[in-house]
mmCIF file of C-alpha atoms in Angstrom:
data_model
loop_
_atom_site.group_PDB
_atom_site.id
_atom_site.type_symbol
_atom_site.label_atom_id
_atom_site.label_comp_id
_atom_site.label_asym_id
_atom_site.label_seq_id
_atom_site.Cartn_x
_atom_site.Cartn_y
_atom_site.Cartn_z
ATOM 1 C CA MET A 708 -11.336 10.372 33.250
ATOM 2 C CA SER A 709 -13.668 7.964 31.429
ATOM 3 C CA PHE A 710 -12.531 6.328 28.214
ATOM 4 C CA THR A 711 -15.776 4.426 27.602
ATOM 5 C CA PRO A 712 -17.983 6.263 25.068
ATOM 6 C CA GLU A 713 -21.778 6.183 25.328
ATOM 7 C CA ILE A 714 -23.280 4.696 22.167
ATOM 8 C CA THR A 715 -26.682 3.605 20.900
ATOM 9 C CA GLY A 716 -27.786 0.042 20.309
ATOM 10 C CA LYS A 717 -27.296 0.353 16.545
ATOM 11 C CA GLN A 718 -23.852 1.878 17.011
ATOM 12 C CA GLN A 719 -22.917 -0.990 19.336
ATOM 13 C CA TYR A 720 -24.106 -3.506 16.736
ATOM 14 C CA ASN A 721 -21.997 -1.872 14.024
ATOM 15 C CA LEU A 722 -19.014 -1.650 16.385
ATOM 16 C CA ASN A 723 -19.305 -5.338 17.270
ATOM 17 C CA LYS A 724 -19.453 -6.213 13.565
ATOM 18 C CA LEU A 725 -16.407 -4.085 12.813
ATOM 19 C CA GLN A 726 -14.440 -5.487 15.749
ATOM 20 C CA LYS A 727 -15.282 -9.007 14.605
ATOM 21 C CA ARG A 728 -13.821 -8.238 11.163
ATOM 22 C CA LEU A 729 -10.660 -6.782 12.664
ATOM 23 C CA ARG A 730 -10.312 -9.764 15.013
ATOM 24 C CA ARG A 731 -10.672 -12.117 12.066
ATOM 25 C CA ASN A 732 -8.114 -10.213 9.990
ATOM 26 C CA VAL A 733 -5.609 -10.112 12.844
ATOM 27 C CA GLY A 734 -6.202 -13.752 13.729
ATOM 28 C CA GLU A 735 -5.585 -14.826 10.134
ATOM 29 C CA ALA A 736 -2.383 -12.793 9.901
ATOM 30 C CA ILE A 737 -1.108 -14.229 13.176
ATOM 31 C CA ALA A 738 -1.819 -17.768 11.953
ATOM 32 C CA ASP A 739 -0.453 -17.281 8.428
ATOM 33 C CA PHE A 740 2.886 -15.899 9.626
ATOM 34 C CA SER A 741 3.192 -17.682 13.009
ATOM 35 C CA MET A 742 3.430 -14.307 14.717
ATOM 36 C CA ILE A 743 2.583 -15.380 18.264
ATOM 37 C CA GLU A 744 3.684 -18.511 20.097
ATOM 38 C CA GLU A 745 3.022 -20.057 23.474
ATOM 39 C CA GLY A 746 4.548 -18.003 26.269
ATOM 40 C CA ASP A 747 5.381 -14.961 24.148
ATOM 41 C CA ARG A 748 5.796 -11.623 25.902
ATOM 42 C CA ILE A 749 4.784 -9.048 23.322
ATOM 43 C CA MET A 750 5.835 -5.426 23.450
ATOM 44 C CA VAL A 751 3.065 -3.398 21.810
ATOM 45 C CA CYS A 752 4.518 -0.103 20.593
ATOM 46 C CA LEU A 753 1.898 2.500 21.453
ATOM 47 C CA SER A 754 2.285 5.902 19.821
ATOM 48 C CA GLY A 755 -1.093 7.368 20.704
ATOM 49 C CA GLY A 756 -2.369 7.094 17.133
ATOM 50 C CA LYS A 757 -5.377 5.194 15.787
ATOM 51 C CA ASP A 758 -3.334 2.253 14.505
ATOM 52 C CA SER A 759 -1.472 1.395 17.699
ATOM 53 C CA TYR A 760 -4.604 1.870 19.841
ATOM 54 C CA THR A 761 -6.472 -0.537 17.547
ATOM 55 C CA LEU A 762 -3.585 -3.014 17.645
ATOM 56 C CA LEU A 763 -3.575 -3.076 21.437
ATOM 57 C CA GLU A 764 -7.369 -3.386 21.640
ATOM 58 C CA ILE A 765 -7.590 -6.288 19.183
ATOM 59 C CA LEU A 766 -4.654 -8.159 20.733
ATOM 60 C CA ARG A 767 -6.255 -7.784 24.170
ATOM 61 C CA SER A 768 -9.493 -9.161 22.755
ATOM 62 C CA LEU A 769 -7.780 -12.133 21.109
ATOM 63 C CA GLN A 770 -5.754 -12.789 24.249
ATOM 64 C CA LYS A 771 -8.958 -13.715 26.087
ATOM 65 C CA SER A 772 -9.930 -16.474 23.654
ATOM 66 C CA ALA A 773 -6.621 -17.584 22.135
ATOM 67 C CA PRO A 774 -5.709 -21.276 22.490
ATOM 68 C CA ILE A 775 -2.224 -20.238 23.647
ATOM 69 C CA ASN A 776 -0.994 -18.067 26.485
ATOM 70 C CA PHE A 777 0.852 -14.833 25.790
ATOM 71 C CA SER A 778 1.290 -11.563 27.638
ATOM 72 C CA LEU A 779 1.223 -7.949 26.487
ATOM 73 C CA ILE A 780 3.026 -4.861 27.648
ATOM 74 C CA ALA A 781 2.321 -1.495 26.052
ATOM 75 C CA VAL A 782 5.367 0.718 25.573
ATOM 76 C CA ASN A 783 5.344 4.392 24.671
ATOM 77 C CA LEU A 784 8.404 6.502 23.941
ATOM 78 C CA ASP A 785 8.049 10.056 25.272
ATOM 79 C CA GLN A 786 10.544 11.912 23.094
ATOM 80 C CA LYS A 787 10.003 15.207 24.919
ATOM 81 C CA GLN A 788 8.436 17.099 22.047
ATOM 82 C CA PRO A 789 7.067 20.443 23.249
ATOM 83 C CA GLY A 790 3.395 20.098 24.082
ATOM 84 C CA PHE A 791 3.383 16.315 24.317
ATOM 85 C CA PRO A 792 0.461 15.383 26.635
ATOM 86 C CA GLY A 793 2.336 12.909 28.806
ATOM 87 C CA HIS A 794 -0.673 12.153 31.022
ATOM 88 C CA ILE A 795 -2.973 10.744 28.328
ATOM 89 C CA LEU A 796 -1.478 7.295 27.750
ATOM 90 C CA PRO A 797 -0.816 6.422 31.426
ATOM 91 C CA GLU A 798 -4.380 7.389 32.336
ATOM 92 C CA TYR A 799 -5.815 5.417 29.432
ATOM 93 C CA LEU A 800 -3.734 2.297 30.076
ATOM 94 C CA GLU A 801 -4.411 2.358 33.805
ATOM 95 C CA SER A 802 -8.150 2.580 33.084
ATOM 96 C CA LEU A 803 -7.803 -0.654 31.099
ATOM 97 C CA GLY A 804 -5.564 -2.357 33.625
ATOM 98 C CA VAL A 805 -2.893 -2.899 30.965
ATOM 99 C CA ASP A 806 0.731 -3.473 31.916
ATOM 100 C CA TYR A 807 2.761 -0.626 30.433
ATOM 101 C CA LYS A 808 5.999 1.318 30.453
ATOM 102 C CA ILE A 809 6.616 4.925 29.438
ATOM 103 C CA VAL A 810 10.197 5.428 28.262
ATOM 104 C CA GLU A 811 11.403 9.018 28.532
ATOM 105 C CA GLU A 812 14.242 9.968 26.186
ATOM 106 C CA ASP A 813 14.873 13.503 24.929
ATOM 107 C CA THR A 814 15.486 12.583 21.300
ATOM 108 C CA TYR A 815 13.706 15.774 20.256
ATOM 109 C CA SER A 816 16.651 17.936 21.378
ATOM 110 C CA ILE A 817 19.153 15.621 19.678
ATOM 111 C CA VAL A 818 17.279 15.782 16.382
ATOM 112 C CA LYS A 819 16.906 19.552 16.527
ATOM 113 C CA GLU A 820 20.615 19.900 17.236
ATOM 114 C CA LYS A 821 21.729 17.603 14.407
ATOM 115 C CA ILE A 822 19.245 18.471 11.643
ATOM 116 C CA PRO A 823 19.395 21.938 10.013
ATOM 117 C CA GLU A 824 16.262 24.096 10.229
ATOM 118 C CA GLY A 825 13.814 23.297 7.441
ATOM 119 C CA LYS A 826 15.161 19.803 6.761
ATOM 120 C CA THR A 827 13.027 16.765 7.513
ATOM 121 C CA THR A 828 13.812 15.170 10.870
ATOM 122 C CA CYS A 829 12.024 11.855 10.342
ATOM 123 C CA SER A 830 15.018 9.740 9.315
ATOM 124 C CA LEU A 831 17.194 10.485 12.353
ATOM 125 C CA CYS A 832 14.213 10.470 14.688
ATOM 126 C CA SER A 833 13.192 7.042 13.407
ATOM 127 C CA ARG A 834 16.684 5.571 13.932
ATOM 128 C CA LEU A 835 16.871 6.924 17.476
ATOM 129 C CA ARG A 836 13.393 5.681 18.296
ATOM 130 C CA ARG A 837 14.110 2.235 16.871
ATOM 131 C CA GLY A 838 17.272 1.833 18.939
ATOM 132 C CA ILE A 839 15.530 2.848 22.141
ATOM 133 C CA LEU A 840 12.617 0.490 21.539
ATOM 134 C CA TYR A 841 14.959 -2.418 20.776
ATOM 135 C CA ARG A 842 16.844 -1.747 24.002
ATOM 136 C CA THR A 843 13.577 -1.543 25.929
ATOM 137 C CA ALA A 844 12.368 -4.853 24.494
ATOM 138 C CA THR A 845 15.549 -6.501 25.742
ATOM 139 C CA GLU A 846 15.232 -4.917 29.196
ATOM 140 C CA LEU A 847 11.609 -6.079 29.491
ATOM 141 C CA GLY A 848 12.391 -9.615 28.316
ATOM 142 C CA CYS A 849 10.006 -9.343 25.363
ATOM 143 C CA THR A 850 10.080 -12.039 22.696
ATOM 144 C CA LYS A 851 8.176 -10.070 20.026
ATOM 145 C CA ILE A 852 7.785 -6.389 19.116
ATOM 146 C CA ALA A 853 4.348 -5.587 17.683
ATOM 147 C CA LEU A 854 3.938 -2.555 15.423
ATOM 148 C CA GLY A 855 0.684 -1.001 14.217
ATOM 149 C CA HIS A 856 1.305 -0.917 10.463
ATOM 150 C CA HIS A 857 -1.724 -2.061 8.459
ATOM 151 C CA ARG A 858 -2.395 -3.329 4.942
ATOM 152 C CA ASP A 859 -2.457 0.158 3.398
ATOM 153 C CA ASP A 860 0.941 0.958 4.959
ATOM 154 C CA ILE A 861 2.366 -2.210 3.424
ATOM 155 C CA ILE A 862 1.069 -1.354 -0.057
ATOM 156 C CA GLN A 863 2.282 2.246 0.266
ATOM 157 C CA THR A 864 5.755 0.966 1.103
ATOM 158 C CA LEU A 865 5.688 -1.305 -1.946
ATOM 159 C CA PHE A 866 4.930 1.627 -4.256
ATOM 160 C CA LEU A 867 7.440 3.901 -2.543
ATOM 161 C CA ASN A 868 10.153 1.338 -3.177
ATOM 162 C CA MET A 869 9.051 0.812 -6.784
ATOM 163 C CA PHE A 870 8.681 4.498 -7.636
ATOM 164 C CA TYR A 871 11.696 5.854 -5.743
ATOM 165 C CA GLY A 872 13.921 2.934 -4.788
ATOM 166 C CA GLY A 873 13.778 0.645 -7.818
ATOM 167 C CA LYS A 874 12.862 -2.389 -5.707
ATOM 168 C CA MET A 875 9.883 -4.716 -5.355
ATOM 169 C CA LYS A 876 9.973 -4.488 -1.575
ATOM 170 C CA GLY A 877 7.149 -3.968 0.882
ATOM 171 C CA MET A 878 6.784 -3.980 4.648
ATOM 172 C CA PRO A 879 6.997 -7.531 6.059
ATOM 173 C CA PRO A 880 4.282 -8.896 8.369
ATOM 174 C CA LYS A 881 7.047 -10.642 10.338
ATOM 175 C CA LEU A 882 10.820 -10.359 10.165
ATOM 176 C CA MET A 883 13.979 -10.237 12.244
ATOM 177 C CA SER A 884 14.949 -6.709 13.279
ATOM 178 C CA ASP A 885 17.920 -5.033 11.604
ATOM 179 C CA ASP A 886 20.095 -5.676 14.660
ATOM 180 C CA GLY A 887 19.361 -9.408 14.446
ATOM 181 C CA LYS A 888 18.067 -9.603 18.022
ATOM 182 C CA HIS A 889 14.295 -9.101 17.863
ATOM 183 C CA ILE A 890 11.338 -10.505 15.957
ATOM 184 C CA VAL A 891 9.100 -7.687 14.713
ATOM 185 C CA ILE A 892 5.462 -8.498 13.900
ATOM 186 C CA ARG A 893 2.661 -6.498 12.263
ATOM 187 C CA PRO A 894 -0.614 -8.174 13.308
ATOM 188 C CA LEU A 895 -2.698 -5.545 11.452
ATOM 189 C CA ALA A 896 -1.153 -6.623 8.115
ATOM 190 C CA TYR A 897 -4.535 -7.784 6.758
ATOM 191 C CA CYS A 898 -6.546 -4.849 8.164
ATOM 192 C CA ARG A 899 -7.840 -2.018 6.012
ATOM 193 C CA GLU A 900 -7.076 1.501 7.154
ATOM 194 C CA LYS A 901 -10.692 2.523 6.585
ATOM 195 C CA ASP A 902 -11.787 -0.121 9.112
ATOM 196 C CA ILE A 903 -9.209 1.083 11.624
ATOM 197 C CA ILE A 904 -10.391 4.683 11.210
ATOM 198 C CA ARG A 905 -14.012 3.702 11.821
ATOM 199 C CA PHE A 906 -13.061 1.534 14.797
ATOM 200 C CA SER A 907 -10.942 4.289 16.326
ATOM 201 C CA GLU A 908 -13.734 6.835 15.931
ATOM 202 C CA ALA A 909 -16.301 4.479 17.429
ATOM 203 C CA LYS A 910 -14.067 3.652 20.394
ATOM 204 C CA GLN A 911 -13.146 7.349 20.801
ATOM 205 C CA PHE A 912 -9.509 6.606 21.524
ATOM 206 C CA PRO A 913 -7.651 9.572 23.082
ATOM 207 C CA ILE A 914 -5.598 10.336 19.970
ATOM 208 C CA ILE A 915 -2.310 12.189 20.394
ATOM 209 C CA PRO A 916 -1.427 14.275 17.285
ATOM 210 C CA CYS A 917 1.643 13.142 15.365
ATOM 211 C CA ASN A 918 2.842 16.623 14.370
ATOM 212 C CA LEU A 919 4.119 17.779 17.743
ATOM 213 C CA CYS A 920 7.730 17.807 16.591
ATOM 214 C CA GLY A 921 6.947 20.256 13.819
ATOM 215 C CA SER A 922 8.737 18.093 11.236
ATOM 216 C CA GLN A 923 7.787 18.175 7.575
ATOM 217 C CA PRO A 924 5.417 15.463 6.377
ATOM 218 C CA ASN A 925 6.776 12.614 4.274
ATOM 219 C CA LEU A 926 5.630 14.087 0.975
ATOM 220 C CA GLN A 927 6.513 10.985 -1.049
ATOM 221 C CA ARG A 928 4.405 8.725 1.189
ATOM 222 C CA GLN A 929 1.610 11.313 1.170
ATOM 223 C CA VAL A 930 1.533 11.325 -2.640
ATOM 224 C CA ILE A 931 1.421 7.518 -2.749
ATOM 225 C CA GLY A 932 -1.299 7.471 -0.074
ATOM 226 C CA ASP A 933 -3.432 9.955 -2.024
ATOM 227 C CA MET A 934 -2.986 7.884 -5.185
ATOM 228 C CA LEU A 935 -4.088 4.668 -3.461
ATOM 229 C CA ARG A 936 -7.102 6.319 -1.832
ATOM 230 C CA ASP A 937 -8.160 7.684 -5.222
ATOM 231 C CA TRP A 938 -7.825 4.219 -6.756
ATOM 232 C CA ASP A 939 -9.863 2.726 -3.915
ATOM 233 C CA LYS A 940 -12.717 5.126 -4.662
ATOM 234 C CA ARG A 941 -12.589 4.832 -8.437
ATOM 235 C CA TYR A 942 -11.797 1.124 -8.695
ATOM 236 C CA PRO A 943 -13.250 -0.772 -5.707
ATOM 237 C CA GLY A 944 -11.189 -3.883 -5.083
ATOM 238 C CA ARG A 945 -7.940 -2.656 -6.610
ATOM 239 C CA ILE A 946 -6.228 -2.279 -3.218
ATOM 240 C CA GLU A 947 -7.282 -5.776 -2.156
ATOM 241 C CA THR A 948 -6.031 -7.171 -5.455
ATOM 242 C CA MET A 949 -2.647 -5.492 -5.101
ATOM 243 C CA PHE A 950 -2.207 -6.915 -1.624
ATOM 244 C CA SER A 951 -3.187 -10.367 -2.873
ATOM 245 C CA ALA A 952 -0.544 -9.954 -5.587
ATOM 246 C CA MET A 953 2.094 -9.449 -2.884
ATOM 247 C CA GLN A 954 1.195 -12.930 -1.635
ATOM 248 C CA ASN A 955 1.277 -14.516 -5.092
ATOM 249 C CA ILE A 956 4.701 -13.769 -6.526
ATOM 250 C CA VAL A 957 5.589 -15.599 -9.762
ATOM 251 C CA PRO A 958 9.415 -15.372 -10.067
ATOM 252 C CA SER A 959 9.496 -16.878 -13.582
ATOM 253 C CA HIS A 960 7.352 -14.009 -14.857
ATOM 254 C CA MET A 961 9.395 -11.223 -13.309
ATOM 255 C CA ALA A 962 12.956 -10.219 -14.248
ATOM 256 C CA ASP A 963 15.103 -11.006 -11.223
ATOM 257 C CA THR A 964 17.851 -13.444 -12.137
ATOM 258 C CA ALA A 965 18.527 -14.087 -8.458
ATOM 259 C CA LEU A 966 15.018 -15.514 -8.007
ATOM 260 C CA PHE A 967 14.679 -17.492 -11.224
ATOM 261 C CA ASP A 968 17.344 -19.204 -13.345
ATOM 262 C CA PHE A 969 16.578 -17.849 -16.806
ATOM 263 C CA HIS A 970 19.864 -19.289 -18.117
ATOM 264 C CA ALA A 971 18.495 -22.767 -17.467
ATOM 265 C CA VAL A 972 15.510 -22.236 -19.816
ATOM 266 C CA THR A 973 16.417 -24.206 -22.945
ATOM 267 C CA HIS A 974 14.618 -26.406 -25.467
ATOM 268 C CA GLY A 975 13.126 -29.288 -23.545
ATOM 269 C CA SER A 976 12.747 -27.305 -20.311
ATOM 270 C CA PRO A 977 9.453 -27.821 -18.423
ATOM 271 C CA VAL A 978 6.674 -25.262 -18.742
ATOM 272 C CA VAL A 979 6.693 -23.100 -15.615
ATOM 273 C CA GLU A 980 3.589 -21.306 -14.274
ATOM 274 C CA GLY A 981 1.682 -21.686 -17.521
ATOM 275 C CA GLY A 982 4.597 -20.625 -19.675
ATOM 276 C CA ASP A 983 4.687 -17.523 -21.864
ATOM 277 C CA ILE A 984 1.345 -16.736 -23.523
ATOM 278 C CA ALA A 985 2.992 -14.258 -25.919
ATOM 279 C CA PHE A 986 0.336 -11.943 -27.388
ATOM 280 C CA ASP A 987 -2.695 -13.362 -25.592
ATOM 281 C CA ARG A 988 -4.457 -11.038 -23.167
ATOM 282 C CA GLU A 989 -4.441 -11.914 -19.487
ATOM 283 C CA THR A 990 -7.802 -13.279 -18.351
ATOM 284 C CA LEU A 991 -8.814 -11.322 -15.288
ATOM 285 C CA PRO A 992 -11.696 -12.067 -12.886
ATOM 286 C CA THR A 993 -14.850 -9.943 -13.020
ATOM 287 C CA THR A 994 -14.605 -9.200 -9.288
ATOM 288 C CA PRO A 995 -11.147 -8.159 -8.087
ATOM 289 C CA THR A 996 -9.369 -10.773 -6.002
ATOM 290 C CA GLY A 997 -9.799 -10.196 -2.283
ATOM 291 C CA TRP A 998 -12.482 -7.513 -2.616
ATOM 292 C CA GLN A 999 -14.737 -7.121 0.430
ATOM 293 C CA PRO A 1000 -18.032 -5.185 0.385
ATOM 294 C CA GLU A 1001 -18.449 -2.409 2.915
ATOM 295 C CA ASP A 1002 -20.334 -3.301 6.099
ATOM 296 C CA ASN A 1003 -22.983 -0.699 5.340
ATOM 297 C CA ASP A 1004 -23.616 -1.872 1.758
ATOM 298 C CA ASP A 1005 -27.224 -2.989 1.361
ATOM 299 C CA GLU A 1006 -26.472 -4.869 -1.855
ATOM 300 C CA PRO A 1007 -23.290 -6.315 -3.331
ATOM 301 C CA ARG A 1008 -21.491 -3.653 -5.339
ATOM 302 C CA THR A 1009 -21.169 -4.258 -9.066
ATOM 303 C CA VAL A 1010 -17.539 -4.039 -9.991
ATOM 304 C CA GLY A 1011 -16.533 -3.761 -13.621
ATOM 305 C CA ARG A 1012 -13.870 -5.953 -15.142
ATOM 306 C CA LEU A 1013 -10.410 -4.573 -14.434
ATOM 307 C CA ASP A 1014 -8.824 -4.569 -17.855
ATOM 308 C CA ILE A 1015 -5.075 -4.814 -17.811
ATOM 309 C CA VAL A 1016 -4.699 -1.536 -19.709
ATOM 310 C CA GLU A 1017 -6.444 0.256 -16.835
ATOM 311 C CA LEU A 1018 -3.685 -0.641 -14.414
ATOM 312 C CA SER A 1019 -1.666 2.488 -15.043
#
C-alpha cells in the first residue's frame, strides 16, 4: 500500500509552505518550553487522527535538522473497539521506517461493562488509556510523552474550565503527568487547527475514525469549538489574541488572592502593571495580537478594531 499521494507542482509548493509554517510553530514551542533535550526518547501517542499524524510528521522532519539528538517511537493503543482497522497504522509506520509499538488492551469491554447504556464512556475510557500509556512509556524507557493537542484544543479547554469549571485553566504545553512520573509535552501548542487540517488533507494520512466505540460526543467541547470557529470567521485574529493572552497573565488585574497580595496594597505602595485606570477605556491595537494572514491571501486582510464591548 502506498501512502505517498501524487500532487501537482503548485500543490507541492503550497504543501512545502504549510509544512514550513508548522515546523516553525513546533520549533518555537519546543524552544519556549524546553520540551526536548539531548538524548530524549519521545513516545509519540498516535491515535490515527489528523493531529497525531501531523505531530509525528513534523517531529520526524525536525529530527533531521535539530542541533540535538533525540529518538522517536510511535505508540498506538488498540482498545479493541469493534471495527477498528488494526492493519492501517502498522502498514503506515512500516512504510515510513518509524519505530513503533501497538499496545493491545481490551478497554472497550471494560468500559461497556462499567458504564450504563446511553451514558458517555469518555471519562473512564480516558483514565484507562492514560494509565496504559504511562505504563508503556516506562516499559519503553521514554523520557517524554508527546500528545497531539494543538492551539485550538488549548483555547477550548480554557473556555470549558471558565464556563463549566469556574477556573482559569487551560491545557499546558508541558507539565508533569498526574502520577508524577512522566513529562508530557504538546509540541503542536502553537499550531492552528486549520493548518493541521490542510496539512493532513494534502498528505492524505490514512485517518482512522474516532467514533468506533459508539460513545456520545463531548457536547460541551463541541459547543465551545463551534463558538470559537464562529468567532474566527467573524473576527479574524480573535483566536490568536486569546492565545496570546494566555501567555500574558497580569495577576494584579485579576482576582486571585493566591497569585497577588491585594492586602499589601496600601497608600505608598508601588504602581503595578500600570495601576488602575478607573473609567478610561482600554487602548487596543488595530490588528489583533498574534494574527497571521492565510497563506492563500493575496493582500493583507483589513481587520477592524476589536472594541472591548465586542468581546462578549
